[in-house]
Amino acid sequence: MADMTETMGPSTLREERSKTQFDVEAMKLVWAGSAAHKKVADKMKVLVANDPVFEKSSRPRLDRKSLYKNSLRKAAHAWKLIQDNHLTEEEASSLRHYIDEPSYNDLHWGMFIPAIKGQATEEQQKKWLPQAYKMSIIGCYAQTELGHGSNVQGLETQAVFDPSTDEFVLNSPTLTSTKWWPGGLGKASTHCVTYARLITDGKDYGIHGLSSLFVSPFELAFIAPIRSLDDHSPLPGITVGDIGVKFGNGGYNTMDNGFLRFDHVRIPRDNMLMKLASVTREGKYVKSGQPKQIGYGAMVYVRTTIVVDASNMLSRAVTIATRYSAVRRQFGTEKGKPETQVIEYATQQSRLFPLIASTYAFRFVGEWMNSLYADVLARIEANDFSTLPEVHACTSGLKSITTSITADGIEECRKLCGGHGYACNSGLPELYAAYVPACTYEGDNTILLFQVARFLMKALSQVGSGKKPTGTAAYLGNIQKLATENCKITQGREWLSYDVIIEAFQARAARLAGACALKLSKAPNAEAAFEEFATDLAEAARAHCQLIIVEKFVEKMRSQIPGRGVAEILEVLCYVYALDLVRINAADFLSTGYLTSKQISLAKDQLRSCFKKIRPNAVALVDAFDHTDHYLSSILGRYDGDVYPNLYKDAQEEPLNDSVVTEGYAAYIRPVLKNQLRQSKL
Ligand SMILES: Cc1cc2nc3c(=O)[nH]c(=O)nc-3n(C[C@H](O)[C@H](O)[C@H](O)COP(=O)(O)OP(=O)(O)OC[C@H]3O[C@@H](n4cnc5c(N)ncnc54)[C@H](O)[C@@H]3O)c2cc1C
């Protein structure tokens, strides 16, 4: 069956790659962040891709039990590889990343261990961390309950201190207090870090958490053993299980998100994590004297990994959509010539290229957050907490907007692949299903924007009393000028200036925040007004976060970027990222009066000309992410572009095609066809 379409994909991608105007190998280094990171990633991605245990293309077809068992097998095999090969922490984490399957490991390494590090005393860390590092215990993070998630202050689980036995009694007093959602809890974990209302000395101390409305890191966390270390059965007083099937085939269903009820479960007093606060032998609640801000380090770390992960997940989706858009042809038949590649269509470019730009933008802002994390740790060490409110606000906002754009971006890439994007073998449905909860866990994205908005309102009120905002909010110190001087450009080319772009985003963010501050200042009740203007406040917060991402992209561009043509094409991507945001948010720029409709029209013209520069480099820009076919797990996104023969082959392997006449024929099709339904047993 050798026809033209069969061979067209590979030759098309070869031709695309021959048009590239920059050094792809150098871009791979920029994407990886350093030669050392690249070396680790290269080693781990090959190790995973070549190991049959890590096969994943069958995932969407597996029933839940087989899916879960297979995921346990992978986790065990990975742990064996880590030990046998003496992998470093970075290598082990990279290995888990390339296995690409949500599992209890994510919570054990990503939440349980950091929670102990952040909230346990040194003595307690010495007790728990070695067991956790050896995996002789498996831990998870049990905060959310059936009735409350975002509103941490509303959690109901109780930890009542009993001085007669020197123990806490953990109890779930209501149905709604059942812990619900924690990953790894359902079937795998032996322990959890759980959050509960501390009741001692006749007083309810509440939860002290990082809630939607009050910002302070957790204080009241407890380590609760939940399963026997001998036979894994639930311990006395514990009711635990999996909450059930979640969105999408495969997807996040490899994870055992669980429920947990405590029925007067006794744990030693020392199982309360006591870095920030403790309960004495007599039952007195005592603050440790350690500033509560020390908990911020762990929070910045977790959010940094989420933003870096957003760039990774978006990079997968755009790789698939870009390669396939080059291979896919529709319309435009000039006699004897192939049809037009869909990537040539202006609408395809205007949907796809800004997503490629966003992928790089998120990568660079993630890189900056890594340095921010180091800075936060150093400052905490030196008892300097001055930057923490600003860091908390910007990391909340960046988590919110990068995960929202990534989830929407994956879905957009699915649509960019037309009908074939809807098939599981495109890799996109499962990617979306597994990724989309990132908009909810680690803080609902809307709630996180409110944290940013509160910070902005406070910063503006302090500007009024002469205090200079710092860091990512420094521009608010200049609000007088930003709110009154409008954009002056008259020619399209003037948009291609970092200063012009940054000033536009600063003016928009400052004006939106300023307008909210004015409304709040006029209201008799600030809390009620915050609720009334919540939509505007969320918009102001979003504008502030987009400004941060634009600024960090520009900062990257102002650094040394080696490699032939690399800086040049990244510059184009930087403008695409910013100008597309101007296009999408034209209403904000117009309503705040900073831009005229003529200036917005000039921005759109520039955007179109930037797309022309991206076009010959599009495939190479996604090749630079350096994803293996195993990691992408997508027929549409194959590196060699050999799409159609493989779609055909995959259909032949569909289990429904095991027999030519389907199993239900005799019972359910034949009686319909033969008008024999009355005689048949249904
Ligand atoms: C896949 C997955 C994995 C998870 N893993 C874990 C885990 O390991 N451990 C754990 O403890 N939890 C986990 N969770 C739970 C998760 O952290 C919570 O679901 C999340 O914090 C959101 O809280 P919620 O469900 O209470 O949402 P809700 O707060 O009930 O949100 C519902 C809606 O109400 C809106 N809303 C709520 N309050 C306000 C307000 N004040 N103003 C305006 N709008 C508001 C929200 O924006 C949202 O649109 C997981 C969840 C998922 C989906």
Coordinates of N, CA, C and O and ligand atoms in Angstrom, one line a residue, residues 107 111 140-151 179-185 193 195 212-213 243 246 252 255 257 433-434 436-447 450 531 534, ligand 1:
L107 N 3.1 12.5 45.9 CA 2.8 13.1 47.2 C 3.8 12.8 48.2 O 4.1 13.6 49.1
M111 N 5.1 16.3 48.7 CA 4.3 17.0 49.7 C 4.6 16.4 51.1 O 4.8 17.2 52.1
C140 N 1.5 10.7 52.6 CA 0.7 11.6 51.8 C 0.3 12.8 52.5 O 0.8 13.0 53.7
Y141 N -0.4 13.7 51.9 CA -0.7 15.0 52.5 C -2.2 15.2 52.6 O -2.9 15.4 51.6
A142 N -2.8 15.0 53.8 CA -4.2 15.0 54.0 C -4.8 16.2 54.6 O -4.8 16.4 55.8
Q143 N -5.1 17.2 53.7 CA -5.6 18.4 54.2 C -7.1 18.5 53.9 O -8.0 18.7 54.8
T144 N -7.5 18.4 52.6 CA -8.8 18.7 52.2 C -9.8 17.7 52.8 O -9.5 16.5 53.0
E145 N -11.0 18.2 53.1 CA -12.1 17.3 53.6 C -13.3 17.3 52.6 O -13.4 18.2 51.7
L146 N -14.2 16.4 52.8 CA -15.4 16.4 52.0 C -16.1 17.7 51.9 O -16.6 18.2 50.9
G147 N -16.2 18.4 53.1 CA -17.0 19.7 53.1 C -16.1 20.9 52.9 O -16.7 22.0 52.7
H148 N -14.8 20.8 53.1 CA -14.0 22.1 52.9 C -12.7 21.8 52.3 O -12.0 20.8 52.6
G149 N -12.3 22.7 51.3 CA -11.0 22.6 50.7 C -10.3 24.0 50.8 O -9.5 24.2 51.6
S150 N -10.8 24.9 50.0 CA -10.3 26.3 49.9 C -10.3 26.9 51.3 O -9.3 27.5 51.7
N151 N -11.4 26.8 52.0 CA -11.6 27.4 53.3 C -11.0 26.6 54.4 O -11.7 25.8 55.0
K179 N -11.6 13.2 55.4 CA -10.5 13.7 54.5 C -10.9 13.1 53.1 O -11.2 11.9 53.0
W180 N -10.8 14.0 52.1 CA -11.3 13.6 50.8 C -10.3 14.2 49.7 O -10.1 15.4 49.8
W181 N -9.8 13.4 48.9 CA -9.0 13.8 47.7 C -7.5 13.5 47.9 O -6.8 13.4 46.9
P182 N -6.9 13.5 49.1 CA -5.4 13.3 49.1 C -4.9 12.2 48.2 O -5.4 11.0 48.3
G183 N -3.9 12.5 47.4 CA -3.4 11.5 46.5 C -2.5 10.6 47.3 O -1.8 11.0 48.2
G184 N -2.5 9.3 46.9 CA -1.7 8.3 47.6 C -2.3 7.7 48.8 O -1.9 6.7 49.4
L185 N -3.4 8.4 49.3 CA -4.1 8.0 50.5 C -4.9 6.7 50.3 O -4.9 5.9 51.2
V193 N 0.5 13.2 56.6 CA 0.6 14.5 57.4 C -0.9 15.0 57.3 O -1.4 15.1 56.2
Y195 N -4.1 17.6 58.8 CA -4.3 18.9 59.4 C -5.6 18.8 60.2 O -6.6 18.2 59.7
S212 N -7.8 30.7 52.2 CA -8.1 31.6 51.0 C -8.0 33.0 51.4 O -7.6 33.9 50.6
L213 N -8.3 33.3 52.7 CA -8.4 34.8 53.0 C -7.3 35.2 54.0 O -7.0 36.4 54.0
I243 N -11.5 7.3 46.4 CA -12.7 8.0 46.2 C -13.4 7.6 44.9 O -14.6 8.0 44.7
K246 N -11.9 9.1 38.2 CA -11.9 10.6 37.9 C -11.9 10.8 36.4 O -11.9 9.9 35.6
Y252 N -5.6 10.9 35.4 CA -5.2 10.9 36.8 C -5.7 9.7 37.5 O -5.5 9.6 38.7
M255 N -3.7 7.4 40.0 CA -3.6 7.9 41.4 C -4.7 7.4 42.2 O -5.9 7.5 41.8
N257 N -6.5 8.7 44.8 CA -7.0 9.8 45.7 C -8.0 9.2 46.7 O -8.8 8.4 46.3
A433 N -6.6 15.4 30.7 CA -7.2 14.8 31.9 C -6.3 14.8 33.1 O -6.6 15.1 34.2
A434 N -5.0 14.4 32.8 CA -4.0 14.3 33.9 C -3.6 15.7 34.4 O -3.3 15.9 35.5
V436 N -5.4 18.9 34.0 CA -6.3 19.9 34.4 C -6.6 20.1 35.9 O -6.8 21.2 36.4
P437 N -6.4 19.0 36.7 CA -6.6 19.3 38.2 C -5.6 20.2 38.8 O -5.8 20.8 39.9
A438 N -4.5 20.5 38.0 CA -3.5 21.5 38.5 C -4.1 22.9 38.7 O -3.6 23.7 39.5
C439 N -5.2 23.1 38.1 CA -5.9 24.4 38.3 C -6.6 24.4 39.6 O -7.1 25.5 40.1
T440 N -6.8 23.3 40.2 CA -7.6 23.2 41.5 C -6.7 22.8 42.7 O -6.8 23.5 43.7
Y441 N -5.8 21.8 42.5 CA -5.0 21.5 43.7 C -3.9 22.5 43.9 O -3.6 23.3 43.1
E442 N -3.4 22.5 45.1 CA -2.4 23.5 45.6 C -3.0 24.9 45.5 O -2.3 25.9 45.1
G443 N -4.3 25.0 45.7 CA -5.0 26.3 45.7 C -5.8 26.5 44.4 O -5.2 26.5 43.3
D444 N -7.1 26.6 44.6 CA -8.0 26.9 43.5 C -7.5 28.2 42.8 O -7.2 29.2 43.5
N445 N -7.4 28.2 41.5 CA -6.8 29.3 40.8 C -7.5 30.7 41.0 O -6.8 31.7 41.0
T446 N -8.8 30.7 41.2 CA -9.5 31.9 41.4 C -9.1 32.5 42.8 O -8.8 33.6 43.0
I447 N -9.2 31.5 43.8 CA -8.8 31.9 45.1 C -7.4 32.5 45.2 O -7.1 33.5 45.9
F450 N -7.2 36.0 44.3 CA -7.6 37.0 45.4 C -6.5 37.3 46.3 O -6.4 38.4 46.9
E531 N -15.8 41.6 48.1 CA -16.6 40.6 47.5 C -17.4 41.2 46.3 O -17.4 40.5 45.3
A534 N -15.0 41.6 43.4 CA -14.1 40.4 43.2 C -13.7 40.2 41.8 O -12.5 39.8 41.5
Ligands
LIG1 C1 -6.7 15.6 41.4 C2 -6.7 16.3 42.7 C3 -5.7 16.0 43.6 C4 -5.8 16.5 44.9 N1 -4.8 16.1 45.8 C5 -4.9 16.6 47.1 C6 -4.0 16.1 48.1 O1 -3.0 15.4 47.8 N2 -4.2 16.5 49.4 C7 -5.2 17.4 49.7 O2 -5.3 17.7 50.9 N3 -6.1 17.8 48.8 C8 -6.0 17.4 47.5 N4 -6.9 17.9 46.6 C9 -7.9 18.8 47.0 C10 -7.7 20.2 46.5 O3 -6.6 20.8 47.1 C11 -8.9 21.1 46.7 O4 -9.9 20.5 45.8 C12 -8.7 22.5 46.3 O5 -7.9 23.1 47.3 C13 -10.0 23.3 46.0 O6 -10.8 23.3 47.1 P1 -12.3 22.9 47.0 O7 -12.4 21.6 46.4 O8 -12.8 23.1 48.4 O9 -12.9 23.9 46.1 P2 -14.1 25.0 46.5 O10 -13.4 26.0 47.3 O11 -15.3 24.3 47.0 O12 -14.3 25.6 45.0 C14 -15.5 25.5 44.3 C15 -15.7 26.8 43.5 O13 -16.0 27.9 44.5 C16 -15.1 29.0 44.2 N5 -14.9 29.7 45.5 C17 -14.6 29.1 46.7 N6 -14.4 30.0 47.7 C18 -14.6 31.2 47.1 C19 -14.5 32.6 47.5 N7 -14.2 32.9 48.7 N8 -14.7 33.6 46.6 C20 -15.0 33.3 45.3 N9 -15.1 32.0 44.8 C21 -14.9 31.0 45.7 C22 -13.9 28.4 43.6 O14 -13.2 29.3 42.8 C23 -14.5 27.3 42.7 O15 -14.9 27.8 41.5 C24 -6.8 17.4 45.3 C25 -7.8 17.7 44.3 C26 -7.7 17.2 43.0 C27 -8.8 17.5 42.0

